[in-house]
Amino acid sequence: MARVTIGSYRAASCLLAILLFLLHDPRLGAKEPKMTAEELVARHLASLGTPEACAAAKNRIASGTAQVTFHMPKPGQLIGSSRILSQGRMVRIAIEFGPGEGEQLVFDGKAVDVGQLQLRVRTNLADFVHHYNVVLKEGLMGGTLTTAWPLLGLAGRQPRLDYAGIKRVDGKPLHALTYRAKRDAGDVQVALYFHPETFRHVYSEYRLIVRAIMVQGKDEMGKSLPDTSSQNDAYYKIQEWFDDFRTVDSLTLPHAYKLSFSRRGSGQAVIFDYNIALTQMLHNQAMDPRTFVIQ
């Protein structure tokens, strides 16, 4: 039979006392408080710059190169230029590959307008923005590259924000925030994603399902739906990635911007990517009043 010594007895008693203390410690097993949408937004805004620096940027002109890669229905690639202009809540996203080729997406503070190609037809992205203009009207598209970024002025928009926890995007853990516009949101689902340590906005995703019974008609908001010839459900997804953050006029802004568009399920599948590298970013420049008007 094993002998129990005074020393071993005392050691066991101390260990038992420690275990009892831990079991009765109210902090034991307590979960870290869940982050709120308000806290996430506050940390994100701090990652942009001071309130004074954000307020000082009345307008912004970001320009650089652009490349489009078509995956479906026909592979191809074009090289061109890009300009993202904004003043207050007004935005113009211009991606150009030659006369009549590319994108012109504009919000003048009241209405959304989009450019047309040479044959007076819209690109797939322009057609989506034309019918579901909340992504541009709300200042979402382009992220922090524009002064219209909605998280800078939530009081004037009053969207519904919900923190959705940590989600994995391309294998990377990111803070997820769902965004529901107060008006004209329709069925577009908006999710914004932020780096878990820096809280920079690095990814946005817009999803929409157009049910077959709604094709060739109008949605519940009374808006005409994109023209489709199939009676299958149409699945739209627009993704935006932001990277290469640099400091400009005391603001930390992305200089690499990728936008992907995909439509599946209805008619011919369409998938393409825009890759934009911004080489110049200027603030508080004189802007022509026609900047936010498509001629």
CSV table of C-alpha atoms in Angstrom, one decimal:
chain,number,residue,atom,x,y,z
A,1,MET,CA,0.0,0.0,0.0
A,2,ALA,CA,1.3,3.5,-1.0
A,3,ARG,CA,2.3,5.7,2.0
A,4,VAL,CA,0.7,9.1,2.2
A,5,THR,CA,3.3,11.6,3.5
A,6,ILE,CA,2.6,14.9,5.2
A,7,GLY,CA,4.2,16.7,2.3
A,8,SER,CA,2.1,14.9,-0.4
A,9,TYR,CA,-1.1,15.5,1.7
A,10,ARG,CA,-0.4,19.2,1.9
A,11,ALA,CA,0.4,19.5,-1.8
A,12,ALA,CA,-2.9,17.7,-2.6
A,13,SER,CA,-4.8,20.1,-0.3
A,14,CYS,CA,-3.3,23.1,-1.9
A,15,LEU,CA,-4.1,21.8,-5.4
A,16,LEU,CA,-7.7,21.2,-4.3
A,17,ALA,CA,-8.0,24.7,-2.8
A,18,ILE,CA,-6.8,26.2,-6.1
A,19,LEU,CA,-9.3,24.2,-8.1
A,20,LEU,CA,-12.2,25.2,-5.7
A,21,PHE,CA,-11.1,28.8,-6.1
A,22,LEU,CA,-11.1,28.6,-9.9
A,23,LEU,CA,-14.5,26.9,-9.9
A,24,HIS,CA,-16.0,29.7,-7.8
A,25,ASP,CA,-14.2,32.5,-9.7
A,26,PRO,CA,-17.0,34.4,-11.6
A,27,ARG,CA,-14.6,35.1,-14.4
A,28,LEU,CA,-14.1,31.4,-15.2
A,29,GLY,CA,-15.8,30.4,-18.3
A,30,ALA,CA,-17.0,33.9,-19.0
A,31,LYS,CA,-17.1,34.6,-22.7
A,32,GLU,CA,-15.6,37.7,-24.2
A,33,PRO,CA,-18.3,40.2,-24.9
A,34,LYS,CA,-19.5,40.1,-28.5
A,35,MET,CA,-18.5,43.0,-30.6
A,36,THR,CA,-21.3,45.3,-31.6
A,37,ALA,CA,-21.9,46.9,-35.0
A,38,GLU,CA,-21.3,50.3,-33.4
A,39,GLU,CA,-17.9,49.2,-32.0
A,40,LEU,CA,-16.8,47.7,-35.3
A,41,VAL,CA,-17.7,50.9,-37.2
A,42,ALA,CA,-15.9,53.0,-34.6
A,43,ARG,CA,-12.7,50.9,-34.9
A,44,HIS,CA,-13.0,51.0,-38.7
A,45,LEU,CA,-13.3,54.8,-38.9
A,46,ALA,CA,-10.3,55.1,-36.6
A,47,SER,CA,-8.4,53.0,-39.1
A,48,LEU,CA,-9.2,55.5,-41.8
A,49,GLY,CA,-7.8,58.5,-39.9
A,50,THR,CA,-8.8,61.1,-37.4
A,51,PRO,CA,-12.3,62.7,-37.6
A,52,GLU,CA,-10.6,65.9,-38.6
A,53,ALA,CA,-8.8,64.2,-41.5
A,54,CYS,CA,-11.9,62.5,-42.7
A,55,ALA,CA,-13.9,65.7,-42.6
A,56,ALA,CA,-11.2,67.7,-44.4
A,57,ALA,CA,-11.5,65.5,-47.5
A,58,LYS,CA,-14.4,67.2,-49.3
A,59,ASN,CA,-13.7,65.5,-52.6
A,60,ARG,CA,-11.3,62.9,-54.0
A,61,ILE,CA,-9.9,62.0,-57.4
A,62,ALA,CA,-8.3,58.5,-57.6
A,63,SER,CA,-6.8,57.6,-60.9
A,64,GLY,CA,-4.8,54.7,-62.3
A,65,THR,CA,-4.7,51.7,-64.6
A,66,ALA,CA,-7.5,49.2,-65.3
A,67,GLN,CA,-7.5,45.6,-66.6
A,68,VAL,CA,-10.6,43.6,-67.4
A,69,THR,CA,-10.5,39.8,-67.6
A,70,PHE,CA,-13.5,38.0,-69.1
A,71,HIS,CA,-13.9,34.4,-68.0
A,72,MET,CA,-17.4,33.6,-69.4
A,73,PRO,CA,-19.0,33.4,-71.9
A,74,LYS,CA,-15.8,34.2,-73.9
A,75,PRO,CA,-12.3,34.5,-72.4
A,76,GLY,CA,-10.6,37.8,-73.1
A,77,GLN,CA,-8.6,40.7,-71.7
A,78,LEU,CA,-8.4,44.5,-72.1
A,79,ILE,CA,-6.1,47.1,-70.7
A,80,GLY,CA,-7.2,50.7,-70.0
A,81,SER,CA,-7.5,53.4,-67.4
A,82,SER,CA,-9.6,54.2,-64.3
A,83,ARG,CA,-10.8,57.2,-62.4
A,84,ILE,CA,-12.9,57.2,-59.3
A,85,LEU,CA,-14.2,60.7,-58.5
A,86,SER,CA,-16.3,61.7,-55.5
A,87,GLN,CA,-17.5,64.8,-53.7
A,88,GLY,CA,-19.7,64.4,-50.7
A,89,ARG,CA,-22.2,61.7,-51.6
A,90,MET,CA,-21.7,62.1,-55.3
A,91,VAL,CA,-19.7,59.4,-57.1
A,92,ARG,CA,-18.4,58.6,-60.6
A,93,ILE,CA,-16.7,55.3,-61.3
A,94,ALA,CA,-15.1,55.4,-64.8
A,95,ILE,CA,-13.3,52.4,-66.2
A,96,GLU,CA,-12.3,53.0,-69.9
A,97,PHE,CA,-10.7,50.8,-72.5
A,98,GLY,CA,-11.3,52.9,-75.6
A,99,PRO,CA,-14.1,55.0,-77.1
A,100,GLY,CA,-17.5,53.6,-76.0
A,101,GLU,CA,-15.8,50.7,-74.1
A,102,GLY,CA,-16.0,50.3,-70.3
A,103,GLU,CA,-18.0,51.5,-67.4
A,104,GLN,CA,-19.5,54.8,-66.4
A,105,LEU,CA,-21.4,54.6,-63.1
A,106,VAL,CA,-22.6,57.9,-61.7
A,107,PHE,CA,-24.6,59.2,-58.7
A,108,ASP,CA,-25.2,62.9,-58.8
A,109,GLY,CA,-26.6,63.1,-55.3
A,110,LYS,CA,-30.2,62.5,-56.4
A,111,ALA,CA,-30.2,59.9,-59.1
A,112,VAL,CA,-28.1,57.1,-60.5
A,113,ASP,CA,-27.1,57.1,-64.2
A,114,VAL,CA,-25.0,54.6,-66.2
A,115,GLY,CA,-23.2,54.8,-69.5
A,116,GLN,CA,-23.9,52.8,-72.6
A,117,LEU,CA,-21.7,51.1,-75.1
A,118,GLN,CA,-21.4,52.1,-78.8
A,119,LEU,CA,-24.5,50.1,-79.7
A,120,ARG,CA,-26.5,51.8,-77.0
A,121,VAL,CA,-26.6,48.8,-74.8
A,122,ARG,CA,-25.4,48.6,-71.2
A,123,THR,CA,-22.7,46.4,-69.8
A,124,ASN,CA,-23.8,43.6,-67.4
A,125,LEU,CA,-22.5,45.6,-64.5
A,126,ALA,CA,-24.1,48.9,-65.6
A,127,ASP,CA,-27.4,47.1,-66.2
A,128,PHE,CA,-27.3,45.7,-62.6
A,129,VAL,CA,-26.5,49.1,-61.1
A,130,HIS,CA,-29.2,50.7,-63.3
A,131,HIS,CA,-31.9,48.4,-61.9
A,132,TYR,CA,-30.5,48.0,-58.4
A,133,ASN,CA,-29.0,51.4,-57.8
A,134,VAL,CA,-28.7,51.0,-54.0
A,135,VAL,CA,-25.1,49.8,-54.3
A,136,LEU,CA,-24.1,53.2,-55.8
A,137,LYS,CA,-26.7,55.5,-54.4
A,138,GLU,CA,-25.9,54.4,-50.9
A,139,GLY,CA,-22.1,55.0,-51.4
A,140,LEU,CA,-21.2,51.3,-51.0
A,141,MET,CA,-19.5,50.6,-54.3
A,142,GLY,CA,-15.9,51.7,-54.3
A,143,GLY,CA,-15.6,51.3,-50.5
A,144,THR,CA,-13.4,53.8,-48.7
A,145,LEU,CA,-12.1,55.0,-52.1
A,146,THR,CA,-14.9,57.5,-52.2
A,147,THR,CA,-16.1,60.3,-49.9
A,148,ALA,CA,-19.5,58.8,-50.2
A,149,TRP,CA,-18.6,55.7,-48.1
A,150,PRO,CA,-21.8,55.3,-45.9
A,151,LEU,CA,-20.0,54.5,-42.7
A,152,LEU,CA,-18.7,58.0,-42.7
A,153,GLY,CA,-22.2,59.4,-42.5
A,154,LEU,CA,-24.5,56.9,-40.9
A,155,ALA,CA,-26.7,59.6,-39.2
A,156,GLY,CA,-27.8,60.8,-42.6
A,157,ARG,CA,-28.5,57.3,-44.0
A,158,GLN,CA,-29.8,55.4,-41.0
A,159,PRO,CA,-29.2,51.9,-42.4
A,160,ARG,CA,-29.7,48.7,-40.4
A,161,LEU,CA,-26.3,47.3,-39.4
A,162,ASP,CA,-25.8,43.9,-37.8
A,163,TYR,CA,-22.5,42.4,-36.7
A,164,ALA,CA,-22.3,38.8,-38.1
A,165,GLY,CA,-19.1,37.7,-36.3
A,166,ILE,CA,-15.9,36.4,-37.8
A,167,LYS,CA,-16.4,34.8,-41.3
A,168,ARG,CA,-13.8,33.3,-43.6
A,169,VAL,CA,-13.4,34.8,-47.0
A,170,ASP,CA,-10.8,33.1,-49.3
A,171,GLY,CA,-9.6,31.3,-46.2
A,172,LYS,CA,-9.0,34.5,-44.2
A,173,PRO,CA,-11.0,35.4,-41.0
A,174,LEU,CA,-12.7,38.8,-41.3
A,175,HIS,CA,-15.2,40.7,-39.3
A,176,ALA,CA,-18.6,40.6,-41.1
A,177,LEU,CA,-21.2,43.4,-41.1
A,178,THR,CA,-24.5,43.2,-42.9
A,179,TYR,CA,-25.9,46.4,-44.3
A,180,ARG,CA,-29.5,47.1,-45.0
A,181,ALA,CA,-30.3,50.5,-46.6
A,182,LYS,CA,-33.3,52.4,-45.1
A,183,ARG,CA,-34.8,52.9,-48.5
A,184,ASP,CA,-34.7,51.1,-51.9
A,185,ALA,CA,-32.8,48.1,-50.6
A,186,GLY,CA,-34.9,45.7,-52.5
A,187,ASP,CA,-33.6,42.1,-52.4
A,188,VAL,CA,-29.9,43.0,-52.7
A,189,GLN,CA,-28.0,41.5,-49.8
A,190,VAL,CA,-25.0,43.6,-48.7
A,191,ALA,CA,-22.2,42.4,-46.5
A,192,LEU,CA,-19.1,44.4,-45.6
A,193,TYR,CA,-15.9,42.7,-44.3
A,194,PHE,CA,-13.1,44.1,-42.2
A,195,HIS,CA,-9.6,43.0,-41.3
A,196,PRO,CA,-9.6,41.4,-37.8
A,197,GLU,CA,-6.6,43.5,-36.5
A,198,THR,CA,-6.5,46.7,-38.4
A,199,PHE,CA,-10.3,47.0,-39.0
A,200,ARG,CA,-9.7,48.3,-42.5
A,201,HIS,CA,-12.5,47.6,-45.0
A,202,VAL,CA,-11.1,44.9,-47.3
A,203,TYR,CA,-14.0,43.2,-48.9
A,204,SER,CA,-17.7,43.8,-49.9
A,205,GLU,CA,-20.2,41.4,-51.3
A,206,TYR,CA,-23.6,42.0,-53.0
A,207,ARG,CA,-25.9,39.1,-53.7
A,208,LEU,CA,-29.3,39.0,-55.5
A,209,ILE,CA,-31.5,36.2,-56.6
A,210,VAL,CA,-34.1,37.0,-59.3
A,211,ARG,CA,-36.7,34.3,-59.2
A,212,ALA,CA,-38.0,32.9,-62.5
A,213,ILE,CA,-41.5,34.0,-61.7
A,214,MET,CA,-40.3,37.6,-61.5
A,215,VAL,CA,-38.3,37.6,-64.8
A,216,GLN,CA,-39.7,39.9,-67.4
A,217,GLY,CA,-41.8,41.6,-64.7
A,218,LYS,CA,-41.1,43.9,-61.7
A,219,ASP,CA,-39.8,43.2,-58.3
A,220,GLU,CA,-41.6,44.0,-55.0
A,221,MET,CA,-40.2,47.6,-55.2
A,222,GLY,CA,-41.9,48.1,-58.5
A,223,LYS,CA,-38.6,48.3,-60.4
A,224,SER,CA,-38.2,46.7,-63.8
A,225,LEU,CA,-35.9,43.7,-63.7
A,226,PRO,CA,-32.8,43.1,-65.8
A,227,ASP,CA,-33.7,41.7,-69.2
A,228,THR,CA,-33.3,37.9,-69.2
A,229,SER,CA,-34.6,35.4,-71.7
A,230,SER,CA,-34.6,32.3,-69.4
A,231,GLN,CA,-37.2,31.1,-67.0
A,232,ASN,CA,-34.6,29.9,-64.5
A,233,ASP,CA,-33.6,31.8,-61.4
A,234,ALA,CA,-30.8,34.3,-61.9
A,235,TYR,CA,-28.0,34.5,-59.4
A,236,TYR,CA,-26.0,37.7,-59.2
A,237,LYS,CA,-22.9,38.3,-57.2
A,238,ILE,CA,-20.7,41.3,-57.1
A,239,GLN,CA,-17.5,41.2,-55.1
A,240,GLU,CA,-15.0,44.0,-54.2
A,241,TRP,CA,-11.5,43.5,-52.8
A,242,PHE,CA,-9.4,46.3,-51.4
A,243,ASP,CA,-5.6,46.1,-50.7
A,244,ASP,CA,-2.3,48.0,-50.9
A,245,PHE,CA,-3.3,50.6,-48.2
A,246,ARG,CA,-1.2,53.8,-48.1
A,247,THR,CA,-1.4,57.1,-46.3
A,248,VAL,CA,-2.6,60.1,-48.3
A,249,ASP,CA,-3.3,63.4,-46.6
A,250,SER,CA,-3.4,61.6,-43.2
A,251,LEU,CA,-6.0,59.1,-44.5
A,252,THR,CA,-5.2,55.4,-44.9
A,253,LEU,CA,-6.8,54.4,-48.3
A,254,PRO,CA,-6.5,51.3,-50.6
A,255,HIS,CA,-4.7,51.6,-53.9
A,256,ALA,CA,-5.6,48.2,-55.2
A,257,TYR,CA,-9.2,47.6,-56.1
A,258,LYS,CA,-10.7,44.5,-57.7
A,259,LEU,CA,-14.3,44.2,-58.7
A,260,SER,CA,-15.8,40.8,-59.9
A,261,PHE,CA,-19.2,40.3,-61.5
A,262,SER,CA,-21.0,37.0,-62.0
A,263,ARG,CA,-24.4,36.0,-63.2
A,264,ARG,CA,-25.5,32.4,-63.3
A,265,GLY,CA,-28.6,30.4,-63.8
A,266,SER,CA,-30.4,32.6,-66.3
A,267,GLY,CA,-29.3,32.5,-69.9
A,268,GLN,CA,-25.6,32.5,-70.6
A,269,ALA,CA,-23.3,32.7,-67.6
A,270,VAL,CA,-21.3,35.9,-67.3
A,271,ILE,CA,-18.2,36.3,-65.2
A,272,PHE,CA,-15.5,39.0,-65.4
A,273,ASP,CA,-13.1,40.9,-63.2
A,274,TYR,CA,-11.9,44.5,-63.1
A,275,ASN,CA,-8.4,45.0,-61.6
A,276,ILE,CA,-7.6,48.6,-60.8
A,277,ALA,CA,-4.2,49.9,-59.6
A,278,LEU,CA,-4.5,53.5,-58.4
A,279,THR,CA,-1.4,55.6,-58.9
A,280,GLN,CA,-2.6,59.0,-57.9
A,281,MET,CA,-5.0,60.2,-55.2
A,282,LEU,CA,-5.9,63.9,-54.8
A,283,HIS,CA,-8.1,65.7,-52.4
A,284,ASN,CA,-10.0,69.0,-52.5
A,285,GLN,CA,-9.5,69.7,-56.2
A,286,ALA,CA,-11.7,72.0,-58.3
A,287,MET,CA,-14.3,69.9,-60.1
A,288,ASP,CA,-16.3,70.6,-63.2
A,289,PRO,CA,-20.1,70.6,-62.3
A,290,ARG,CA,-20.5,68.1,-65.2
A,291,THR,CA,-18.2,65.6,-63.5
A,292,PHE,CA,-21.3,63.8,-62.1
A,293,VAL,CA,-23.3,63.9,-65.3
A,294,ILE,CA,-23.1,61.4,-68.2
A,295,GLN,CA,-23.1,63.4,-71.4
